[in-house]
Short mmCIF file of C-alpha atoms in Angstrom, two decimals:
data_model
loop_
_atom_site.label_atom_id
_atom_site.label_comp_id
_atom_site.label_asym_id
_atom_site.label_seq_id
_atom_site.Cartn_x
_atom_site.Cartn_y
_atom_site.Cartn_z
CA UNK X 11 15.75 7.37 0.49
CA UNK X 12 18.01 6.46 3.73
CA UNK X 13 19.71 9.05 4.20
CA UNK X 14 20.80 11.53 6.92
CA UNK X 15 19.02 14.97 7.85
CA UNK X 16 21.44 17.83 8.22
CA UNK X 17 21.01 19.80 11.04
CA UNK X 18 22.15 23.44 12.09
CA UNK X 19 23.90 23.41 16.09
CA UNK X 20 21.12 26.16 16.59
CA UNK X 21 17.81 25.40 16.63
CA UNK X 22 15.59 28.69 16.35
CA UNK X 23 11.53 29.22 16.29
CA UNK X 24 10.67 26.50 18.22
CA UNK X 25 6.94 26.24 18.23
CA UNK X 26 4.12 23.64 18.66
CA UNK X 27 2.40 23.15 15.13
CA UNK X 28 0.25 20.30 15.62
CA UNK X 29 -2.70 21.84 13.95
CA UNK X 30 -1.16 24.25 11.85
CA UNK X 31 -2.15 25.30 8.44
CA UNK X 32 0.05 25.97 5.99
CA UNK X 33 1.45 29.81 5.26
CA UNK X 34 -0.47 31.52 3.20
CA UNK X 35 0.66 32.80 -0.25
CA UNK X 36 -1.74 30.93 -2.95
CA UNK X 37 -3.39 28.57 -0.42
CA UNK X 38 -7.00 30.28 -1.01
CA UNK X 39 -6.74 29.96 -4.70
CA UNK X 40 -5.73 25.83 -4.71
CA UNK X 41 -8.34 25.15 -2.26
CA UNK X 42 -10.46 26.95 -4.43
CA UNK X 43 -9.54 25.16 -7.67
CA UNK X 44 -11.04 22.19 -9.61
CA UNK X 45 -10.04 18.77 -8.02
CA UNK X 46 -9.28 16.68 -11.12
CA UNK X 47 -8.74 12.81 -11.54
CA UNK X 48 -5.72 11.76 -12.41
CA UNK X 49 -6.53 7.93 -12.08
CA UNK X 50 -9.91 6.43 -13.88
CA UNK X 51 -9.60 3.56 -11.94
CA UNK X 52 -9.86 1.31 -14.74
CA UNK X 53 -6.71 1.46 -16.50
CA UNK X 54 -3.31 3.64 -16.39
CA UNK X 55 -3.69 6.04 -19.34
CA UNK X 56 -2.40 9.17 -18.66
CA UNK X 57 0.85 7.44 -16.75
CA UNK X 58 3.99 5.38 -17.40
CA UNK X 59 6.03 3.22 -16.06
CA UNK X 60 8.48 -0.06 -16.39
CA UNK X 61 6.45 -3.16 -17.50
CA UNK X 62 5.46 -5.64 -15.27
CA UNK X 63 5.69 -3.77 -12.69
CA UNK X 64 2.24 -1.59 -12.61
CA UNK X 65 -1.29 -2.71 -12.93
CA UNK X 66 -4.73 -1.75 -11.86
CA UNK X 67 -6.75 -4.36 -9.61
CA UNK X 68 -10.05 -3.33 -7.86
CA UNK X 69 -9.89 0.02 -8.57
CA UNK X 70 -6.65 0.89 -7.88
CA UNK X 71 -2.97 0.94 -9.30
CA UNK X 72 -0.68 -1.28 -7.92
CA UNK X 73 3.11 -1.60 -8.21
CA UNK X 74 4.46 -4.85 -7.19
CA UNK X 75 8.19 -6.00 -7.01
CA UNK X 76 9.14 -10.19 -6.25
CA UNK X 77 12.08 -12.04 -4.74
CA UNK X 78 12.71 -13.78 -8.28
CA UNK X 79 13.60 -10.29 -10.13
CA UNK X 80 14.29 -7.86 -7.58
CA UNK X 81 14.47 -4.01 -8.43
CA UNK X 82 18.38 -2.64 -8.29
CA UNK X 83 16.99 0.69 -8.38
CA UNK X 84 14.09 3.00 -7.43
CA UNK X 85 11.41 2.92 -10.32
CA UNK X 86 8.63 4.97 -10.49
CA UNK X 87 4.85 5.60 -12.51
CA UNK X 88 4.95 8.51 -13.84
CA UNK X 89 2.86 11.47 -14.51
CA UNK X 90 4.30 13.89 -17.70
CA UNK X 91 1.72 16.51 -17.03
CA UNK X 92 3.96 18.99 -14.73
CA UNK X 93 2.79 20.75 -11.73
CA UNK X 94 3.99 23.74 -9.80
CA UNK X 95 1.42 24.66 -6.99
CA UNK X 96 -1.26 22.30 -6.20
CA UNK X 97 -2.95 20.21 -3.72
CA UNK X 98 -2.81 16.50 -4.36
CA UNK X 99 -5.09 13.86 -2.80
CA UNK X 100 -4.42 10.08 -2.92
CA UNK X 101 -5.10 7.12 -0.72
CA UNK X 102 -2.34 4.21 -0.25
CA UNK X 103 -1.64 0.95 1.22
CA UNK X 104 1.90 -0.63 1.42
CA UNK X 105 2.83 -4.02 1.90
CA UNK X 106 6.59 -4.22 2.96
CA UNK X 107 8.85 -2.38 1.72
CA UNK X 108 8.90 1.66 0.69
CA UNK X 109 7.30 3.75 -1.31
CA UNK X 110 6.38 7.31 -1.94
CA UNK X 111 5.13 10.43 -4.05
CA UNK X 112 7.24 12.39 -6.06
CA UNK X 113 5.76 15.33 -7.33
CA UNK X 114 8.16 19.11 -9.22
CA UNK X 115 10.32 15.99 -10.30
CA UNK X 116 12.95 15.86 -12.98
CA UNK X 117 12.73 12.66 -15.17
CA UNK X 118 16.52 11.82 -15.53
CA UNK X 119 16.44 7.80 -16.45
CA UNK X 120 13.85 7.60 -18.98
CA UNK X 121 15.21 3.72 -19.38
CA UNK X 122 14.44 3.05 -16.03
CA UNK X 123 11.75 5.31 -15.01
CA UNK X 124 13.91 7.33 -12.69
CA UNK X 125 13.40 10.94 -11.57
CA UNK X 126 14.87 13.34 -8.78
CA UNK X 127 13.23 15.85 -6.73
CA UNK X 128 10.92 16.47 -3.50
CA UNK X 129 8.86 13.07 -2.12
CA UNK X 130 6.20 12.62 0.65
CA UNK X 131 7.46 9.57 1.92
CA UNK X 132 5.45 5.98 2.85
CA UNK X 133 6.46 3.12 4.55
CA UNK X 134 5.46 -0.11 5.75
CA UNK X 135 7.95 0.81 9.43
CA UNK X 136 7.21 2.88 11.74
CA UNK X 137 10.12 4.85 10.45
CA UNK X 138 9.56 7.03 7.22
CA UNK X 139 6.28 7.72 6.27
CA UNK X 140 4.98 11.46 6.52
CA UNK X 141 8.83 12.72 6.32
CA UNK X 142 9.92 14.82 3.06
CA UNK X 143 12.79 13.13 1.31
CA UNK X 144 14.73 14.60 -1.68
CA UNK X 145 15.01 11.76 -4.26
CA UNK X 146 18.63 11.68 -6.08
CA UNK X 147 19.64 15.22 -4.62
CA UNK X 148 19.74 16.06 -0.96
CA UNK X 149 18.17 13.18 0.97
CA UNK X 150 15.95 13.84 4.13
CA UNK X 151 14.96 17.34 4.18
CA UNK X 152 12.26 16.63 7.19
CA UNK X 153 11.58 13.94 9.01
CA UNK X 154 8.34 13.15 10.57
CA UNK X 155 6.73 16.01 13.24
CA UNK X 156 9.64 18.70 11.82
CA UNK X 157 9.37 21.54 10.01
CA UNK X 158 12.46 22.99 8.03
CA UNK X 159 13.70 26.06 6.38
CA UNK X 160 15.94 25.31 3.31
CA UNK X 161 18.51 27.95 2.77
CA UNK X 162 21.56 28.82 0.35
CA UNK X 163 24.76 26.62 0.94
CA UNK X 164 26.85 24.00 -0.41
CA UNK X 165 25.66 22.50 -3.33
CA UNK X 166 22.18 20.91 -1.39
CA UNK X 167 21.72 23.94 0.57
CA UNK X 168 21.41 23.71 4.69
CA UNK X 169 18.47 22.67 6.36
CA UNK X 170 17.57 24.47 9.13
CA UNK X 171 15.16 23.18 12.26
CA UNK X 172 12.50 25.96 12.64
CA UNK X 173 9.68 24.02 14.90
CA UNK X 174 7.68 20.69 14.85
CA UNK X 175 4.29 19.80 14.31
CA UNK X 176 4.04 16.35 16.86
CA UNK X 177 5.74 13.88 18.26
CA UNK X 178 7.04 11.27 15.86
CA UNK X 179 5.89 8.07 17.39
CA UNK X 180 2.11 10.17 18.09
CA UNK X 181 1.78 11.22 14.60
CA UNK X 182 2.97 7.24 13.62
CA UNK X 183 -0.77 6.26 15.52
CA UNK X 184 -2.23 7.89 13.00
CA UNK X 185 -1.65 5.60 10.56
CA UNK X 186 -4.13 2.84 9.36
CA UNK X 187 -1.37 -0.51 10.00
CA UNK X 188 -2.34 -2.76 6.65
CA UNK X 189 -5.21 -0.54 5.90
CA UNK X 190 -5.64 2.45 3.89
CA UNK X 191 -4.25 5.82 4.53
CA UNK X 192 -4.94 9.60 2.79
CA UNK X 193 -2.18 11.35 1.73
CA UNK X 194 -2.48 14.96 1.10
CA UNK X 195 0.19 17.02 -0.26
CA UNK X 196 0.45 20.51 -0.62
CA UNK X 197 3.35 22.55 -2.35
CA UNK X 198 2.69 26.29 -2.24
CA UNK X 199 5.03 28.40 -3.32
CA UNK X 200 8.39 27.65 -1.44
CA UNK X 201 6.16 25.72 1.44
CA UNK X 202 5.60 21.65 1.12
CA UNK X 203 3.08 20.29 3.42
CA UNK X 204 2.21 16.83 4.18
CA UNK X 205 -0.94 15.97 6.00
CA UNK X 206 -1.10 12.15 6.19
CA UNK X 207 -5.61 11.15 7.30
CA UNK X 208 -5.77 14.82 8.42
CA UNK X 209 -2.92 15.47 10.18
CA UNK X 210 0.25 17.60 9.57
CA UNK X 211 3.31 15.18 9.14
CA UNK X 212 6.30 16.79 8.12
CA UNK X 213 6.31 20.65 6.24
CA UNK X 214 9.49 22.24 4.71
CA UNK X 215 10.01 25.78 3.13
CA UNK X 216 12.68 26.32 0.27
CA UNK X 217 14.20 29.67 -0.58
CA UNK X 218 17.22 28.62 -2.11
CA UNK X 219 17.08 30.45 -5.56
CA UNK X 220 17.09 26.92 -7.71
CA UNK X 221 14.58 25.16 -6.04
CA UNK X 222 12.29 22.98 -7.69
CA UNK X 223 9.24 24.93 -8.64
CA UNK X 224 7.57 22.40 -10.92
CA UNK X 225 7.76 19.11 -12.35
CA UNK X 226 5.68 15.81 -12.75
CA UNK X 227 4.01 13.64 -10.59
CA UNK X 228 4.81 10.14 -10.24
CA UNK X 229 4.79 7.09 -7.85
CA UNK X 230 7.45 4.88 -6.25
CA UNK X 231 8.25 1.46 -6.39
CA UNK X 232 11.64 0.61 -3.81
CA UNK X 233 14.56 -1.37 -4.64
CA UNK X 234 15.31 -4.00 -2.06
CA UNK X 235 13.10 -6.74 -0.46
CA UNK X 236 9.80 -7.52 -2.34
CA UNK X 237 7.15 -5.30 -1.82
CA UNK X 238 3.36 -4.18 -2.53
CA UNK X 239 1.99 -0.80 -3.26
CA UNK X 240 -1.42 0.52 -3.90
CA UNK X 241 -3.13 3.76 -4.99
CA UNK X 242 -6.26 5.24 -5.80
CA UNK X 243 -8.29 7.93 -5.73
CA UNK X 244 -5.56 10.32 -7.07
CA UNK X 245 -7.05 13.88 -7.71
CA UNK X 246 -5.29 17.29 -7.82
CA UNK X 247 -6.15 20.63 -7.51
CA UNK X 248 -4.08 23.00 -9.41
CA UNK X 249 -3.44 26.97 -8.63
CA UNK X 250 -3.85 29.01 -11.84
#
């Protein structure tokens, strides 16, 4: 991630979204779905990722990174079932570092466990966590408390600033510090949502024409300073 949010000089639509739901299109039919594991808690079938990195303690994966062998680049744990509209559930904790979700990602380093495409973010700052970040393509799309329209242009398209849903530093007390946190994700159609314990974080909508519609799942592990990462209790619902 780290990277800067591109802006329109007009802002249009401002509105206060604090509790709002998502836009309707197949919302009724993912809440309606089957939630399905996607972790056993027990062991990591079903995913893959670099060794040495990954492991399951107490119920829950963990990716962990050290000062002796420090990652160059982003790896992640990944998930080769695709998905296009769904509702994913998980609950994290982060020590140091940064992390996130990837999910209608493109595997593109198969050597390294690499992929591109849309991320809810986490972070063990204040900073990131909640925002939507692009992975490999077109950086931060939204960053915590805004919501953004992504239309036609260039070769990343142009985000434009449509509303927000909270203040940035209110929505950050909403975080368990050290703790555990839910993450809920929702991608509907050309609408991303992400609800961190409840609440509405960041939410983008996408109509340029080769947007990423589907694509695996799969978990982060951040280059840089060491770093711990934990996960459990990963379920999705799937639309149809």
């Amino acid at each position: 991630m780290y990277a800067a949010l591109l802006l329109p000089a007009l802002c249009f639509g401002f509105q206060d979204a604090d509790n709002a739901e998502a836009p309707q299109s197949l919302g009724a039919t993912i809440a309606e779905a089957e939630s399905v594991p996607l972790f056993d808690g027990q062991t990591l079938d079903g995913w893959r990722g670099q060794d040495g990195l990954w492991s399951v303690e107490d119920g829950a994966i963990v990716g962990r990174t050290s000062a002796e062998a420090p990652l160059k680049v982003n790896t992640f744990l990944i998930r080769d079932e695709p998905a296009e509209n769904f509702e994913l559930r998980l609950n994290y904790k982060i020590e140091g570092g940064n992390s996130g979700v990837q999910y209608r990602a493109e595997v593109f380093d198969e050597d390294q466990f690499r992929v591109r495409g849309p991320q809810a973010d986490i972070d063990s700052s204040p900073k990131y966590s909640g925002i939507h970040y692009s992975e490999q393509a077109r950086g931060i799309v939204a960053l915590r408390g805004q919501m953004t329209k992504v239309v036609p242009g260039g070769k990343k398209g142009v985000n434009q600033f449509v509303g927000t849903c909270g203040d940035p530093a209110t929505l950050q007390k909403k975080f368990v510090k050290d703790g555990w946190n839910e993450y809920r994700i929702v991608a509907d159609g050309p609408t991303m949502s992400h609800y961190i314990n409840g609440q509405l974080m960041s939410r983008v909508t996408d109509t340029r024409p080769d947007r990423e519609t589907a694509g695996v799942i799969a978990l982060q592990l951040h280059q840089g300073p060491p770093m711990v990462v934990r996960f459990k209790d990963v379920t999705i619902k799937r639309a149809p």
